[in-house]
Backbone as XML, in Angstrom:
<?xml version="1.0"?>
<chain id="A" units="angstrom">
  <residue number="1" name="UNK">
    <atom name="N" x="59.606" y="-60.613" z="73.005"/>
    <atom name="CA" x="60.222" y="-60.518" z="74.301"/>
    <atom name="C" x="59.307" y="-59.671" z="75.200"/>
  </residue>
  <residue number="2" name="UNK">
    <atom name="N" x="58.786" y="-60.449" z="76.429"/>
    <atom name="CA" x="58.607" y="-59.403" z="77.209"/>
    <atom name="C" x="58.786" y="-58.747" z="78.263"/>
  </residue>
  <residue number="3" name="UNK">
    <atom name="N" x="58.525" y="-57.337" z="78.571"/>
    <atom name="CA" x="59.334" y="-56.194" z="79.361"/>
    <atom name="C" x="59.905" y="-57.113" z="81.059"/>
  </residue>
  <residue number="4" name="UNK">
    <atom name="N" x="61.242" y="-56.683" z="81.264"/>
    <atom name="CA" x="60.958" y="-57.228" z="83.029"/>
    <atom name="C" x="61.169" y="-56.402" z="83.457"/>
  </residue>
  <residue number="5" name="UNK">
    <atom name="N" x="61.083" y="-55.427" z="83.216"/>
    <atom name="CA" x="61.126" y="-53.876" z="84.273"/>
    <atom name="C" x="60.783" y="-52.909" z="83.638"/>
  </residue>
  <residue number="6" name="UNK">
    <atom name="N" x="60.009" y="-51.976" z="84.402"/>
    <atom name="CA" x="59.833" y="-50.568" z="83.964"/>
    <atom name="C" x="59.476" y="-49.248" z="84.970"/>
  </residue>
  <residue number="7" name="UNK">
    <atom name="N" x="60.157" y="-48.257" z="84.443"/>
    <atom name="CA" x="60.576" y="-47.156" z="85.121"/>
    <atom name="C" x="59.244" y="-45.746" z="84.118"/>
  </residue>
  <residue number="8" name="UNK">
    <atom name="N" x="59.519" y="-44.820" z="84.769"/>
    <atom name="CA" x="58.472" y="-43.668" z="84.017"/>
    <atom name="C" x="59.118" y="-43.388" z="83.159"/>
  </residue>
  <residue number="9" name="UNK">
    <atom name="N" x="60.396" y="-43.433" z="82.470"/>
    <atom name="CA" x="60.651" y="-43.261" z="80.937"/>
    <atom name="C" x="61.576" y="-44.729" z="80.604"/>
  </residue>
  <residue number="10" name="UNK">
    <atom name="N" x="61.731" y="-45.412" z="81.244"/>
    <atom name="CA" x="62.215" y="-46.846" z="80.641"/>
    <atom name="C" x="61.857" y="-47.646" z="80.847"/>
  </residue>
  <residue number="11" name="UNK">
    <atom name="N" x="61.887" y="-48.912" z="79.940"/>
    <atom name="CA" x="61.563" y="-50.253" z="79.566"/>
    <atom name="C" x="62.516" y="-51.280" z="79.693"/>
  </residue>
  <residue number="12" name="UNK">
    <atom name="N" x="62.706" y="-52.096" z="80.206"/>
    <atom name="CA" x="64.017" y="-53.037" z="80.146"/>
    <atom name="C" x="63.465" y="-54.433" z="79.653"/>
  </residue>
  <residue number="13" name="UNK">
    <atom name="N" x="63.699" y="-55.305" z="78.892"/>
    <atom name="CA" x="63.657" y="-56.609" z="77.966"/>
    <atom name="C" x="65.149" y="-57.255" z="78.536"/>
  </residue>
  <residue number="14" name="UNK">
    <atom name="N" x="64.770" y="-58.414" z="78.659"/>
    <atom name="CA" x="65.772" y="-59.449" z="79.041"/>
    <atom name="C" x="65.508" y="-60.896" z="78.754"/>
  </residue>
  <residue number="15" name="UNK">
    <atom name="N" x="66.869" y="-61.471" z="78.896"/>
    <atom name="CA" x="66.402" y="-62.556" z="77.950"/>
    <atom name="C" x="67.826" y="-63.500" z="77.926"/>
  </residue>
  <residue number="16" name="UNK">
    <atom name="N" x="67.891" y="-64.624" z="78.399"/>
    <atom name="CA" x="69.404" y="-65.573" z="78.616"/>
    <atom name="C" x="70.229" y="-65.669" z="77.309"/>
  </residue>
  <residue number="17" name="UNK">
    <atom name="N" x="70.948" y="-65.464" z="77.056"/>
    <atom name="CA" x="71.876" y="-66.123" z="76.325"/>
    <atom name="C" x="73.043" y="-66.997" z="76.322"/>
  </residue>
  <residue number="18" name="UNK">
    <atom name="N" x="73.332" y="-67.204" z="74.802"/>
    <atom name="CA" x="74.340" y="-68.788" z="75.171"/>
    <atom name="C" x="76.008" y="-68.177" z="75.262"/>
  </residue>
  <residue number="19" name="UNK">
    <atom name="N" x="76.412" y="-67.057" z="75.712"/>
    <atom name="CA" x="77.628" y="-66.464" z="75.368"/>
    <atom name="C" x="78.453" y="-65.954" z="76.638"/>
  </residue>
  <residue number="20" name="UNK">
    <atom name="N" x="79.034" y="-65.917" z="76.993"/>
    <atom name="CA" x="80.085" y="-65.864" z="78.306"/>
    <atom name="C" x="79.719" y="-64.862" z="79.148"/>
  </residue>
  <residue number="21" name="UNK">
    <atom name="N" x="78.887" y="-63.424" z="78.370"/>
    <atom name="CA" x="79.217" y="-62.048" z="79.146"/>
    <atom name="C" x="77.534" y="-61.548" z="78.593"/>
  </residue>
  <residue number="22" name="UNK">
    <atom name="N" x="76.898" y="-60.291" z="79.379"/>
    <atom name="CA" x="75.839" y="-60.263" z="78.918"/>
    <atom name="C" x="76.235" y="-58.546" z="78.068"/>
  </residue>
  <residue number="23" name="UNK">
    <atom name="N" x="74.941" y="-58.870" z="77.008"/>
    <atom name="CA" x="75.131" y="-57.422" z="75.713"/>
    <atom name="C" x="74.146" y="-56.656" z="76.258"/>
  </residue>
  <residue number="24" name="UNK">
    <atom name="N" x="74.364" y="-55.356" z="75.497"/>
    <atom name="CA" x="73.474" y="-54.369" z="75.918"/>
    <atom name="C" x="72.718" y="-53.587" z="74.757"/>
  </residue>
  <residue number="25" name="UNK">
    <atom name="N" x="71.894" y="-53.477" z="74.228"/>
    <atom name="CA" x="71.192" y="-52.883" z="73.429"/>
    <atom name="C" x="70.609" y="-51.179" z="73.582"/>
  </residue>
  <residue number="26" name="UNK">
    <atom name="N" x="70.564" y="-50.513" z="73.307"/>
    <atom name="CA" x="69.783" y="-49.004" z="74.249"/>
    <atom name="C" x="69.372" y="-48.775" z="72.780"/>
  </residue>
  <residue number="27" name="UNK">
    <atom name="N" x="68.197" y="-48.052" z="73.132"/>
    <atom name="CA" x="67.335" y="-47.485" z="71.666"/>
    <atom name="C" x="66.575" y="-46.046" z="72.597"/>
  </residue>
  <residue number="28" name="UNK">
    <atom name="N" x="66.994" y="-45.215" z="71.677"/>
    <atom name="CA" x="66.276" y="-43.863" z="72.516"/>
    <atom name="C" x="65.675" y="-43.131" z="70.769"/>
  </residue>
  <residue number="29" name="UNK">
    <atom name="N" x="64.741" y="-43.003" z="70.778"/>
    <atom name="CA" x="63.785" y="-42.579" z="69.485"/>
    <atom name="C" x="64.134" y="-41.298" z="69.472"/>
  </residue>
  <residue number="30" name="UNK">
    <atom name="N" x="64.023" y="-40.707" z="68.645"/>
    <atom name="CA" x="64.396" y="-39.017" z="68.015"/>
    <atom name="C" x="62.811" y="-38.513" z="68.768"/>
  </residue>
  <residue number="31" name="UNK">
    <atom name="N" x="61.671" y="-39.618" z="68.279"/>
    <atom name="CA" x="60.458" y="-38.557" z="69.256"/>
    <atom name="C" x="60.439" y="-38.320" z="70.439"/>
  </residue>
  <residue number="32" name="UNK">
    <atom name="N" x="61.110" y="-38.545" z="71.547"/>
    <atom name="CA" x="61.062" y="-38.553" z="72.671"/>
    <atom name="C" x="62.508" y="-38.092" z="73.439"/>
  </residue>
  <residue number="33" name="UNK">
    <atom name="N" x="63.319" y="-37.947" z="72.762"/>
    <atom name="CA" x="64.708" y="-37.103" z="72.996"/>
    <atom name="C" x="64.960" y="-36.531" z="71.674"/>
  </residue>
  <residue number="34" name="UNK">
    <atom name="N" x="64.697" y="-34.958" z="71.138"/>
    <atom name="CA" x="64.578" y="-34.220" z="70.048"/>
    <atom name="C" x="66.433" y="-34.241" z="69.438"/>
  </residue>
  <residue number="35" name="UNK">
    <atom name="N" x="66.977" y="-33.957" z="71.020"/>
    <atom name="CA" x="68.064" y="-33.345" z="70.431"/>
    <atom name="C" x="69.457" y="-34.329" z="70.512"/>
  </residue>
  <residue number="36" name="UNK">
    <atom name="N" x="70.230" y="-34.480" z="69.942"/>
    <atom name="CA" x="71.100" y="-35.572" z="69.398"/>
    <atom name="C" x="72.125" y="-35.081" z="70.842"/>
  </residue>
  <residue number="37" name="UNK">
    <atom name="N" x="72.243" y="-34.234" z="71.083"/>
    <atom name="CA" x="72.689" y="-34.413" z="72.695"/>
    <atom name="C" x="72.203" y="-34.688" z="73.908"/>
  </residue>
  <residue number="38" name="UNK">
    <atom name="N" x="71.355" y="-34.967" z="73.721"/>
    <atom name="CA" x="70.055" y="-35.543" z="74.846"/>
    <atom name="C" x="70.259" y="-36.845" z="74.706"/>
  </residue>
  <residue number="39" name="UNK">
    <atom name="N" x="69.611" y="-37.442" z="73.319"/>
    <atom name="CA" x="69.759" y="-39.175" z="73.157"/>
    <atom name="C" x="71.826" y="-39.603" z="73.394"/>
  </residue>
  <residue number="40" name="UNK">
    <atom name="N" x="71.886" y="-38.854" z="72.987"/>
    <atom name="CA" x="73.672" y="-39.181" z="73.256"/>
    <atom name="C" x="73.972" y="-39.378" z="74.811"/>
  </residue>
  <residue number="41" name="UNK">
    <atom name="N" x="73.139" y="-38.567" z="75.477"/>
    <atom name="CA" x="73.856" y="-38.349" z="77.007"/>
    <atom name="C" x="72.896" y="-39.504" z="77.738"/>
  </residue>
  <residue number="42" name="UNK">
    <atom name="N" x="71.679" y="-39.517" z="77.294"/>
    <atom name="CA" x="71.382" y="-41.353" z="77.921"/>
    <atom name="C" x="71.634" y="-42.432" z="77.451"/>
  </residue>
  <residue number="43" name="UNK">
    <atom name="N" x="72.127" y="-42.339" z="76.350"/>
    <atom name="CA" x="72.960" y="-43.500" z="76.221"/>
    <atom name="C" x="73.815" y="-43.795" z="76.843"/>
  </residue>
  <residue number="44" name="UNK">
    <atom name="N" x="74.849" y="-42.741" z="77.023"/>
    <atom name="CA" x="76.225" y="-42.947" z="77.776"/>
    <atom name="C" x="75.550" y="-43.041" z="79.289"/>
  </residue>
  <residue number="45" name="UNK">
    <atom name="N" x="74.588" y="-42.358" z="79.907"/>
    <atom name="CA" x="73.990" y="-43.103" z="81.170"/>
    <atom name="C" x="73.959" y="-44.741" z="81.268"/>
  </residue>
  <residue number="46" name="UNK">
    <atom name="N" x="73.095" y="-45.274" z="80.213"/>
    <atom name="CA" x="72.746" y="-46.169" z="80.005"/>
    <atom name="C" x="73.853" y="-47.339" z="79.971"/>
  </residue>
  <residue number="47" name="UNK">
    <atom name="N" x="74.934" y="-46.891" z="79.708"/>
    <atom name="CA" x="75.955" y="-47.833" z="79.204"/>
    <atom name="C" x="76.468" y="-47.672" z="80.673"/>
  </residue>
  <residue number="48" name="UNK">
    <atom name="N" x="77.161" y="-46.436" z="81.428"/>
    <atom name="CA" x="77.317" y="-46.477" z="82.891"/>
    <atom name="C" x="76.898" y="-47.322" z="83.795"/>
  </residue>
  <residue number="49" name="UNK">
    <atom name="N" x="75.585" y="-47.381" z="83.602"/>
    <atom name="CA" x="74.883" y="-47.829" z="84.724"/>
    <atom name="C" x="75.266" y="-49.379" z="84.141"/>
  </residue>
  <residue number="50" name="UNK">
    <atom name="N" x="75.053" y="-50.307" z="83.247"/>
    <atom name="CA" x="75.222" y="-51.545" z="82.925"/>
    <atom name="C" x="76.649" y="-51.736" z="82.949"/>
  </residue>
  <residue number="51" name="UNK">
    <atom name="N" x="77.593" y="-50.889" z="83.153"/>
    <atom name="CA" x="79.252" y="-51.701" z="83.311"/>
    <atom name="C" x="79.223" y="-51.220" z="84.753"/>
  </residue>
  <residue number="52" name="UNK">
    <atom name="N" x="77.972" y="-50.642" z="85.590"/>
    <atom name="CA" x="78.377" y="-50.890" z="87.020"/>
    <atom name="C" x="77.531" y="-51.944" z="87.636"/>
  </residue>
  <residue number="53" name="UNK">
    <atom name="N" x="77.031" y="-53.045" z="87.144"/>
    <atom name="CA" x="75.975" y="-54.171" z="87.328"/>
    <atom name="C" x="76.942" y="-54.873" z="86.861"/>
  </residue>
  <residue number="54" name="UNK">
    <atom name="N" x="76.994" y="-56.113" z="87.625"/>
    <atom name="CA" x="77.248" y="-57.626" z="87.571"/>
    <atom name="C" x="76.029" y="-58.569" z="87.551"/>
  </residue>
  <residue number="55" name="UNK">
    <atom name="N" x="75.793" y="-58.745" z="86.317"/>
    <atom name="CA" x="74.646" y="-59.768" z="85.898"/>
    <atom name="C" x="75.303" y="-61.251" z="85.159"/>
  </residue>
  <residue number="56" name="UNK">
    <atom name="N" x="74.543" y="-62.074" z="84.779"/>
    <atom name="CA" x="75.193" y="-63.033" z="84.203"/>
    <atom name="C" x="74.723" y="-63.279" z="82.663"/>
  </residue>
  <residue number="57" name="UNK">
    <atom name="N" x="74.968" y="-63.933" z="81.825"/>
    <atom name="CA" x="74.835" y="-63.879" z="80.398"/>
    <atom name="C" x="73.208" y="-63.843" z="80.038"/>
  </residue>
  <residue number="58" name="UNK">
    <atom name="N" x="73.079" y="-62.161" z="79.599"/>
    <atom name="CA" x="71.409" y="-62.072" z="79.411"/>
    <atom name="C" x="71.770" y="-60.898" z="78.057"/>
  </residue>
  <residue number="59" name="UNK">
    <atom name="N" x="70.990" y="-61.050" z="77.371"/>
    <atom name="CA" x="70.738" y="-59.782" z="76.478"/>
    <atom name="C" x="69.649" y="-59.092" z="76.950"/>
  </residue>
  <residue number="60" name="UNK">
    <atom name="N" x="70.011" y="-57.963" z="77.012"/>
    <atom name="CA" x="69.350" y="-56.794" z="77.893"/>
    <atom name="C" x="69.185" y="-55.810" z="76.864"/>
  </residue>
  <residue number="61" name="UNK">
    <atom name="N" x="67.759" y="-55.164" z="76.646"/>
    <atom name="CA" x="67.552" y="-53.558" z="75.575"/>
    <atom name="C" x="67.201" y="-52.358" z="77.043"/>
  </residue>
  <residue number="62" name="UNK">
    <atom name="N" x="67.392" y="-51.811" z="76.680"/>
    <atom name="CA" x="66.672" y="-50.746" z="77.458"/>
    <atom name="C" x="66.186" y="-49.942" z="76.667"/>
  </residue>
  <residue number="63" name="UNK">
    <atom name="N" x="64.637" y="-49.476" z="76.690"/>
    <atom name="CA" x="64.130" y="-48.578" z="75.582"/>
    <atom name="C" x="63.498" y="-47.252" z="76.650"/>
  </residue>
  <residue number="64" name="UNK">
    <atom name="N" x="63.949" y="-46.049" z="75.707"/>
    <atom name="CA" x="63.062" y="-44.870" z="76.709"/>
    <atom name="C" x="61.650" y="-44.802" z="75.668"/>
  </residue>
  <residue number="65" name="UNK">
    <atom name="N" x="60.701" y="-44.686" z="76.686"/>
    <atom name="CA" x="59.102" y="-44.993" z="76.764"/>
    <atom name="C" x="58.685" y="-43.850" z="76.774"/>
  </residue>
  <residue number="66" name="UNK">
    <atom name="N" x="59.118" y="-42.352" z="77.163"/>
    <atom name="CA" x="58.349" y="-41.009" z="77.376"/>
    <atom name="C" x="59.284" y="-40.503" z="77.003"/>
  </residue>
  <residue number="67" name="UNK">
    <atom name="N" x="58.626" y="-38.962" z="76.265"/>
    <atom name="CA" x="59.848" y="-38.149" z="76.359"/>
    <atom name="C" x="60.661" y="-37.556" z="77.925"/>
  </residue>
  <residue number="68" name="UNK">
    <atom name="N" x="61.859" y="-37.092" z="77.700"/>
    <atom name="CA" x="62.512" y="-36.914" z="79.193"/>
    <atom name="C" x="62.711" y="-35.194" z="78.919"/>
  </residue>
  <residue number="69" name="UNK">
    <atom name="N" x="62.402" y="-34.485" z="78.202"/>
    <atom name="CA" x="62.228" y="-32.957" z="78.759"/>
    <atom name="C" x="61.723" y="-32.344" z="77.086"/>
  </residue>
  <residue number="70" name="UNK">
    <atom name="N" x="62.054" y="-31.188" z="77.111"/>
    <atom name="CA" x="61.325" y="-30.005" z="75.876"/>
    <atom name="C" x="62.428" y="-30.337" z="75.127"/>
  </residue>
  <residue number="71" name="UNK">
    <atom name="N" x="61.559" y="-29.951" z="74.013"/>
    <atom name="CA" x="62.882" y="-30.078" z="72.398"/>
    <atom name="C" x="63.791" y="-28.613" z="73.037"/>
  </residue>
  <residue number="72" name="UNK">
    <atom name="N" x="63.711" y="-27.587" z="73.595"/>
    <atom name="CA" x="64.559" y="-26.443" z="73.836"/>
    <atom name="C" x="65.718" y="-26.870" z="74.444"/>
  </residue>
  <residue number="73" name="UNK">
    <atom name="N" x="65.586" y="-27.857" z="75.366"/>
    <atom name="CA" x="66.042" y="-27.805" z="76.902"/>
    <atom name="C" x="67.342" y="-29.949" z="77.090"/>
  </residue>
  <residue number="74" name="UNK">
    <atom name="N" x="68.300" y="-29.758" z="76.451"/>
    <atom name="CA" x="68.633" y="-31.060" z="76.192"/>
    <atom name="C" x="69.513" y="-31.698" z="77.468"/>
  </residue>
  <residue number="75" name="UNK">
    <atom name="N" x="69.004" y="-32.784" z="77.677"/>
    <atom name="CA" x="69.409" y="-33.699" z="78.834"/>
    <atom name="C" x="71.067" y="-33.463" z="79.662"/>
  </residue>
  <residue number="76" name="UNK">
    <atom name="N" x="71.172" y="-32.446" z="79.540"/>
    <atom name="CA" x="72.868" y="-32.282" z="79.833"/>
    <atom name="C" x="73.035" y="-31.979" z="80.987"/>
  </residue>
  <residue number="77" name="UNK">
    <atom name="N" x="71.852" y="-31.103" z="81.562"/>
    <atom name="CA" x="72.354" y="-30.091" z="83.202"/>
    <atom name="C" x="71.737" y="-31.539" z="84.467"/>
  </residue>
  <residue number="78" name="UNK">
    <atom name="N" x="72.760" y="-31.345" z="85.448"/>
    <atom name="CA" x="72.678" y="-31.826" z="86.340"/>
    <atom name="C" x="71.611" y="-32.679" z="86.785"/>
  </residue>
  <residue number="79" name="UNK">
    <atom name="N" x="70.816" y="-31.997" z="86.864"/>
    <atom name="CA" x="69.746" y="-32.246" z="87.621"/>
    <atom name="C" x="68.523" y="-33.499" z="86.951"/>
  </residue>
  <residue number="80" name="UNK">
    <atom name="N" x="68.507" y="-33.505" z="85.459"/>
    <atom name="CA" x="68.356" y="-34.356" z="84.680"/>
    <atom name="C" x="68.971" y="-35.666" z="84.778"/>
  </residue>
  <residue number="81" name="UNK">
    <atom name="N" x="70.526" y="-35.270" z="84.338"/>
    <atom name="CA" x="71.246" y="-36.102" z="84.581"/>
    <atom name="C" x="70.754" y="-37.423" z="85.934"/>
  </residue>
  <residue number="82" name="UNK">
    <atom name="N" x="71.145" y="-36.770" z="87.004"/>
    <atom name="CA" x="70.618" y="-37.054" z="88.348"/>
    <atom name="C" x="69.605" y="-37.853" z="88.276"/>
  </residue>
  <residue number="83" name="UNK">
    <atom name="N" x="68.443" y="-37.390" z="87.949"/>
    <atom name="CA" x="66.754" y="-38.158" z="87.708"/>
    <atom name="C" x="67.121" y="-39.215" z="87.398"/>
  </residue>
  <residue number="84" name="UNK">
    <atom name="N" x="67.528" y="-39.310" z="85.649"/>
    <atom name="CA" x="67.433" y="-40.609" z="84.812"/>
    <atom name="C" x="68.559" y="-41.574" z="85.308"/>
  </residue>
  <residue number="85" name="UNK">
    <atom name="N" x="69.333" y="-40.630" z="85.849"/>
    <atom name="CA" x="70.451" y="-41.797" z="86.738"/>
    <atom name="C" x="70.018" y="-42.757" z="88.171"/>
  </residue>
  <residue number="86" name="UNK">
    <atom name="N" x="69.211" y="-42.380" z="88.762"/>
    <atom name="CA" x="68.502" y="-42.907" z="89.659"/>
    <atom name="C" x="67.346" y="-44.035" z="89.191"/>
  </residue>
  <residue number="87" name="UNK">
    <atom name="N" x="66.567" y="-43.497" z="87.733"/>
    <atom name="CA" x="65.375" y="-44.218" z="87.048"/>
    <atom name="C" x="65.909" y="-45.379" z="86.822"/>
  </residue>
  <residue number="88" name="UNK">
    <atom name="N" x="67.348" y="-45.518" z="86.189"/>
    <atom name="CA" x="67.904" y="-46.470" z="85.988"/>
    <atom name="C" x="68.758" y="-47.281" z="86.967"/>
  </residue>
  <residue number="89" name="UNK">
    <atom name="N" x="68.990" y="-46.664" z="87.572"/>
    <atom name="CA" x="68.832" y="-47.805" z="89.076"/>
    <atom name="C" x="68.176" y="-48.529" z="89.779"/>
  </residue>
  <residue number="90" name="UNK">
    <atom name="N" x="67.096" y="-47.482" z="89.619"/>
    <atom name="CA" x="65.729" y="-48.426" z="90.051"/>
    <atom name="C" x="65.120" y="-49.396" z="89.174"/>
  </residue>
  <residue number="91" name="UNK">
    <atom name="N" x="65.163" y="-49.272" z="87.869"/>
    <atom name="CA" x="64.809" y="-50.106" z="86.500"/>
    <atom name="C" x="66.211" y="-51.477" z="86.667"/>
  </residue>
  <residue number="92" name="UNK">
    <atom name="N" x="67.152" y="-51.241" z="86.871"/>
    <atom name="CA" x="68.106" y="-52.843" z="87.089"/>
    <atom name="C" x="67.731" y="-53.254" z="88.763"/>
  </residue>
  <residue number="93" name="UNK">
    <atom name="N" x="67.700" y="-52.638" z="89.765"/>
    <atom name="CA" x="67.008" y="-53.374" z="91.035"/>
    <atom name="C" x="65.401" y="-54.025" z="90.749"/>
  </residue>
  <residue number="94" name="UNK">
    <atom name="N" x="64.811" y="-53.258" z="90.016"/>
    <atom name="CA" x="63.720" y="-53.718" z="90.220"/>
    <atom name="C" x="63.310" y="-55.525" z="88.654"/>
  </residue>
  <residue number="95" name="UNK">
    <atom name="N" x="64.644" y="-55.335" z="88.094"/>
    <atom name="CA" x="64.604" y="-56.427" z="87.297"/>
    <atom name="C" x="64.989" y="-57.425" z="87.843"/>
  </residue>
  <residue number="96" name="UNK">
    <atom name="N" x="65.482" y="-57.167" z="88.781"/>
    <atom name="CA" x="66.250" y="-58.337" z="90.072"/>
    <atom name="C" x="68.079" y="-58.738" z="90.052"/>
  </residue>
  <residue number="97" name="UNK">
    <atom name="N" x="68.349" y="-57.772" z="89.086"/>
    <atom name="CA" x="70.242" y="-58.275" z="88.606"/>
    <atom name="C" x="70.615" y="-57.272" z="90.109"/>
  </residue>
  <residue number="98" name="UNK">
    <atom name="N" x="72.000" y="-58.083" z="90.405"/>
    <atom name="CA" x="72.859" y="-57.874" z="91.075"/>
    <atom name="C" x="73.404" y="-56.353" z="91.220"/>
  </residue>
  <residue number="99" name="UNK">
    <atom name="N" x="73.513" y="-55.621" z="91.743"/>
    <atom name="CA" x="74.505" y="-54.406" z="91.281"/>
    <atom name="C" x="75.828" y="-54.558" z="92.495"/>
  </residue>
  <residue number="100" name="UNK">
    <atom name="N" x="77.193" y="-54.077" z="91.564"/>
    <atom name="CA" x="78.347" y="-53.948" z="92.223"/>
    <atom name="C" x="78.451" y="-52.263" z="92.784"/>
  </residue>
  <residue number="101" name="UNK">
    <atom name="N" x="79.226" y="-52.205" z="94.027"/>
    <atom name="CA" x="79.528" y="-50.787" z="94.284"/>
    <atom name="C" x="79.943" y="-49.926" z="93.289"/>
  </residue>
  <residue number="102" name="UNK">
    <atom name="N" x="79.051" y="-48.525" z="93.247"/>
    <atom name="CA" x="80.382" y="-47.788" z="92.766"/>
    <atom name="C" x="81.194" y="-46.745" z="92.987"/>
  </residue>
  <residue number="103" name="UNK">
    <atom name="N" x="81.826" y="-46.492" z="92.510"/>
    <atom name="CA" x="82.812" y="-46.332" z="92.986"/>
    <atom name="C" x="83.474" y="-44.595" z="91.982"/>
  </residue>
</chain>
């Protein structure tokens, strides 16, 4: 499969399928988010941002490509948050899917 979008720490893969609704895949590596509350909290980004998109039946991965901060320091405070929430906005506009308001 290859990539149709990419952001400075994500990758997005897409790809039609034969099934009513589209799936979502997320893979975040232990090397690049150390701490199990870091990879936890972009996931749940990750999943946000795709139940606020209206796309049509595609299997979609999203993979993070860089690490996103220090093994000390885990993805939780604001301002992080914020970043990768925007990266991934720009990573589904720039794949070309639809996005719905939110709300």
């Amino acid at each position: 499969m290859r990539p149709r979008a990419r952001t400075k720490h994500f990758v997005m893969y897409a790809r039609p399928n034969q099934l009513e609704s589209a799936r979502l895949g997320i893979v975040v590596a232990k090397r690049f988010a150390h701490r199990a509350v870091t990879r936890n909290t972009i996931k749940r980004l990750c999943r946000e941002t795709f139940r606020c998109i209206q796309i049509p039946a595609m299997d979609c991965i999203i993979r993070l490509t860089s690490p996103v901060n220090t093994r000390k320091d885990p993805a939780t405070n604001r301002q992080v948050k914020r970043i990768l929430r925007a990266e991934l906005d720009q990573l589904i506009a720039s794949s070309g899917m639809n996005q719905k308001s939110r709300q």
